[in-house]
Amino acid sequence: MSAANDSPEFQPRLTAGGPFSEAEREAVYRAIHSRRDVRSQFLPDPIADEVMLRILDAAHHAPSVGFMQPWNFLVVRDPDKKRRVAEIFGEANNEAAAMFPKDRQDAYRALKLEGITSSPVNICVTCDRTRGGPVVLGATHMPDMDLFSTVCAVQNLWLAARAEGLGVGWVSILKDAEVKAVLGIPEPIRLVAYLCMGKVDSFYATPELEQKGWRKRVPLRDLVFEDSWGAKGPANSEGP
Amino acid sequence: MSAANDSPEFQPRLTAGGPFSEAEREAVYRAIHSRRDVRSQFLPDPIADEVMLRILDAAHHAPSVGFMQPWNFLVVRDPDKKRRVAEIFGEANNEAAAMFPKDRQDAYRALKLEGITSSPVNICVTCDRTRGGPVVLGATHMPDMDLFSTVCAVQNLWLAARAEGLGVGWVSILKDAEVKAVLGIPEPIRLVAYLCMGKVDSFYATPELEQKGWRKRVPLRDLVFEDSWGAKGPANSEGP
């Protein structure tokens, strides 16, 4: 094996490969397929510390470029801070509505796009771009890899929360500099995701934006190419 | 409910909330905690079409900003294309090695950082930034949200593959314009991730870069703040 620790003594600690049991596999797919971007169904119930730790630990076990683990998780419960973030959303959302073509503005304004104050917990996920030092393994040619690693942590968090019965909504209609000021986040730190999380009684069976007629799901077969852009192959011939 | 379809007739299709069973939850956490960035352990066994479709469908069920689903999945099996991508890696990796401080260059060069030709399948995951039209719901104030959505798809793919017993490695030491040329990917499309995937006999029990002494895992408690940057709270007091 070619390794940094390339001495004959290096013995990796390994675990068995092989697929999960069918029941385990189905549980993973259940989390993936039933995860939703939640805006409206939050219950005010507090989240137990041990549940929160499991979810944050899942996020922390995301892949990261050069193992730099560039993320922080800022858990926001303070009602005053949430209210101020909700105000930042409100202003940005008004600006956003005005950007749409006239015929979609009413539809846009009718959508509820955040649960900042109605969810018991907000989590601001950030990326410290300096954490790995001046040169990060794997980020030399794709400089966004630290941000992308942080997004992988968000997706782990989201799936873990779903398994715990908690809904998560990602609020992106925000002015990040203003949110950072509310939370005291220093300048070099990048705000990647502002999440609302809480218990929900029910989840939308399919994406809320799909059910409300905003946009349709694209058939998977239209998105898969084989060996060359635009070329169809086995993965297009059947399936969802 | 405030909705685009805000008519009294709008009735969302919902599914029950609540946590997964303990066994299901453990399966989700098993996928999250045992997922690895695989470079060396690939077996040449082909991947069955139905397994590939389940994995790609999991990726396609990632969250996306404004439900824009900006991703494509270009499945690469052609040995010649894989060889050309491996050459692009080789050149970039030599450049990368030279960027590190002198005392880390040998350690860097000893690491195996890709399985492009040793894995049976490569998957190039791209982002079509134009797919949602000129204004995308949720991307008005955070323009990277389409790229971040695509990364969520990568993480779904990675976890689904782990449940199927397949290892995945993300190769980021590449010149994206050159890879796009090999695969015929048109100019406006952004290459987000180049993945190697295949069956493995075993996975590293902990991250390979950690086992090889490149970098240590940060304790979770050092990464979690409460209500303000730097402030400690319940999520810091215990746990992993």
Coordinates of C-alpha atoms in Angstrom, one line a residue, chain A residues 42-233:
Chain A
F42 CA -42.7 22.7 13.5
L43 CA -43.8 21.9 17.1
P44 CA -42.3 24.0 19.9
D45 CA -41.1 20.9 21.9
P46 CA -37.5 21.2 23.0
I47 CA -35.0 18.8 21.6
A48 CA -33.2 16.6 24.1
D49 CA -29.5 17.2 24.5
E50 CA -28.6 13.6 23.6
V51 CA -30.6 13.8 20.4
M52 CA -28.9 17.0 19.5
L53 CA -25.5 15.5 20.2
R54 CA -26.2 12.5 18.0
I55 CA -27.3 14.8 15.2
L56 CA -24.4 17.1 15.5
D57 CA -22.0 14.2 15.7
A58 CA -23.5 12.8 12.5
A59 CA -22.8 16.2 10.8
H60 CA -19.3 16.1 12.2
H61 CA -18.7 12.7 10.5
A62 CA -19.2 14.1 7.0
P63 CA -16.4 13.8 4.6
S64 CA -14.1 16.8 4.5
V65 CA -11.3 17.7 2.1
G66 CA -7.9 16.9 3.6
F67 CA -9.9 15.9 6.7
M68 CA -9.9 19.6 7.6
Q69 CA -13.3 19.5 9.3
P70 CA -13.9 23.2 8.6
W71 CA -17.3 23.4 10.1
N72 CA -18.8 24.9 13.3
F73 CA -22.4 24.5 14.5
L74 CA -23.9 27.5 16.2
V75 CA -27.1 26.4 18.0
V76 CA -29.5 29.3 18.3
R77 CA -32.3 29.1 20.9
D78 CA -32.4 32.7 22.1
P79 CA -35.8 34.1 21.0
D80 CA -34.4 37.6 20.5
K81 CA -31.7 36.4 18.1
K82 CA -34.2 34.3 16.2
R83 CA -36.5 37.2 15.9
R84 CA -33.6 39.4 14.5
V85 CA -32.7 36.7 12.0
A86 CA -36.4 36.4 11.0
E87 CA -36.4 40.2 10.3
I88 CA -33.3 39.8 8.1
F89 CA -35.2 37.1 6.2
G90 CA -38.3 39.3 5.9
E91 CA -36.3 42.1 4.3
A92 CA -34.4 39.7 1.9
N93 CA -37.6 37.9 1.0
N94 CA -39.3 41.2 0.0
E95 CA -36.3 41.9 -2.3
A96 CA -36.5 38.4 -3.6
A97 CA -40.2 38.6 -4.5
A98 CA -39.5 41.7 -6.6
M99 CA -36.9 39.8 -8.7
F100 CA -39.4 37.4 -10.1
P101 CA -41.4 37.9 -13.3
K102 CA -44.7 39.8 -12.5
D103 CA -46.8 36.7 -13.1
R104 CA -45.0 34.6 -10.4
Q105 CA -44.7 37.2 -7.7
D106 CA -48.1 36.5 -6.1
A107 CA -47.3 32.7 -6.1
Y108 CA -43.9 33.5 -4.6
R109 CA -45.3 35.7 -1.8
A110 CA -47.8 33.1 -0.9
L111 CA -45.2 30.5 -0.1
K112 CA -44.0 30.1 3.5
L113 CA -40.2 29.8 3.2
E114 CA -38.9 29.7 6.8
G115 CA -39.6 28.5 10.3
I116 CA -37.1 30.6 12.1
T117 CA -39.1 31.6 15.1
S118 CA -41.6 28.7 15.0
S119 CA -38.9 26.0 15.3
P120 CA -37.3 25.5 18.8
V121 CA -33.8 25.4 17.5
N122 CA -31.9 27.1 14.7
I123 CA -28.4 25.9 13.7
C124 CA -26.1 28.1 11.8
V125 CA -23.5 25.9 10.0
T126 CA -20.3 27.7 9.1
C127 CA -17.0 27.1 7.3
D128 CA -13.6 28.2 8.6
R129 CA -11.7 28.5 5.4
T130 CA -8.4 28.9 7.2
R131 CA -8.6 25.8 9.4
G132 CA -6.5 23.6 7.2
G133 CA -3.6 26.1 6.9
P134 CA -2.5 27.7 3.7
V135 CA -2.4 24.5 1.6
V136 CA -5.1 21.9 2.1
L137 CA -4.8 18.4 0.7
G138 CA -7.5 18.0 -2.0
A139 CA -8.3 21.8 -2.2
T140 CA -5.3 22.9 -4.3
H141 CA -7.2 22.7 -7.6
M142 CA -10.8 23.0 -6.4
P143 CA -10.9 25.9 -3.9
D144 CA -14.5 25.4 -3.0
M145 CA -14.0 22.0 -1.5
D146 CA -14.0 23.3 2.1
L147 CA -17.5 24.8 1.5
F148 CA -18.6 21.6 -0.2
S149 CA -17.4 19.6 2.8
T150 CA -19.5 21.8 5.0
V151 CA -22.5 21.1 2.9
C152 CA -21.9 17.4 3.3
A153 CA -22.1 18.0 7.0
V154 CA -25.5 19.8 6.5
Q155 CA -26.9 16.8 4.6
N156 CA -25.7 14.3 7.2
L157 CA -27.4 16.5 9.8
W158 CA -30.6 16.6 7.8
L159 CA -30.8 12.8 7.4
A160 CA -30.0 12.1 11.0
A161 CA -32.6 14.6 12.1
R162 CA -35.2 12.8 9.9
A163 CA -34.3 9.5 11.5
E164 CA -34.9 11.2 14.9
G165 CA -38.3 12.5 13.8
L166 CA -37.1 16.1 13.5
G167 CA -37.8 18.3 10.5
V168 CA -35.1 20.6 9.1
G169 CA -35.5 23.6 6.8
W170 CA -32.6 25.4 5.1
V171 CA -33.2 29.1 5.0
S172 CA -31.2 30.7 2.2
I173 CA -33.0 33.9 1.7
L174 CA -30.8 35.8 4.1
K175 CA -28.1 38.5 4.0
D176 CA -25.3 36.5 5.5
A177 CA -23.3 39.5 6.7
E178 CA -26.3 40.6 8.8
V179 CA -26.9 37.2 10.2
K180 CA -23.2 36.9 11.1
A181 CA -23.5 40.2 13.0
V182 CA -26.4 39.0 15.0
L183 CA -24.5 35.8 16.0
G184 CA -21.1 37.4 16.5
I185 CA -19.5 35.3 13.7
P186 CA -16.1 36.8 12.8
E187 CA -15.3 38.1 9.4
P188 CA -13.2 35.3 7.9
I189 CA -15.8 32.6 8.7
R190 CA -18.3 31.8 5.9
L191 CA -21.9 31.2 6.7
V192 CA -22.9 28.1 4.7
A193 CA -26.3 27.2 6.0
Y194 CA -29.0 28.6 8.4
L195 CA -31.2 25.7 9.5
C196 CA -34.4 25.5 11.4
M197 CA -35.0 22.3 13.3
G198 CA -37.8 20.8 15.4
K199 CA -40.2 18.0 16.0
V200 CA -43.0 17.8 13.4
D201 CA -46.3 15.9 13.5
S202 CA -46.1 15.1 9.8
F203 CA -43.9 15.6 6.7
Y204 CA -45.0 16.4 3.2
A205 CA -45.1 13.1 1.3
T206 CA -43.3 14.8 -1.6
P207 CA -41.5 18.2 -1.8
E208 CA -43.7 21.1 -0.7
L209 CA -42.7 23.1 -3.8
E210 CA -43.8 20.2 -6.0
Q211 CA -47.2 19.8 -4.2
K212 CA -47.8 23.6 -4.4
G213 CA -47.2 23.6 -8.2
W214 CA -44.0 25.6 -8.1
R215 CA -41.9 23.1 -10.0
K216 CA -42.0 19.4 -11.1
R217 CA -39.6 16.6 -10.4
V218 CA -37.4 15.8 -13.4
P219 CA -37.3 12.1 -14.4
L220 CA -34.0 10.5 -13.3
R221 CA -33.4 9.1 -16.7
D222 CA -33.2 12.6 -18.1
L223 CA -30.3 13.4 -15.8
V224 CA -28.1 10.4 -16.3
F225 CA -25.5 10.2 -19.1
E226 CA -23.0 7.4 -19.9
D227 CA -19.4 8.1 -20.8
S228 CA -20.2 11.4 -22.6
W229 CA -22.4 14.3 -21.9
G230 CA -25.8 13.7 -23.5
A231 CA -25.2 10.0 -24.2
K232 CA -27.7 7.5 -23.0
G233 CA -27.0 4.1 -21.6

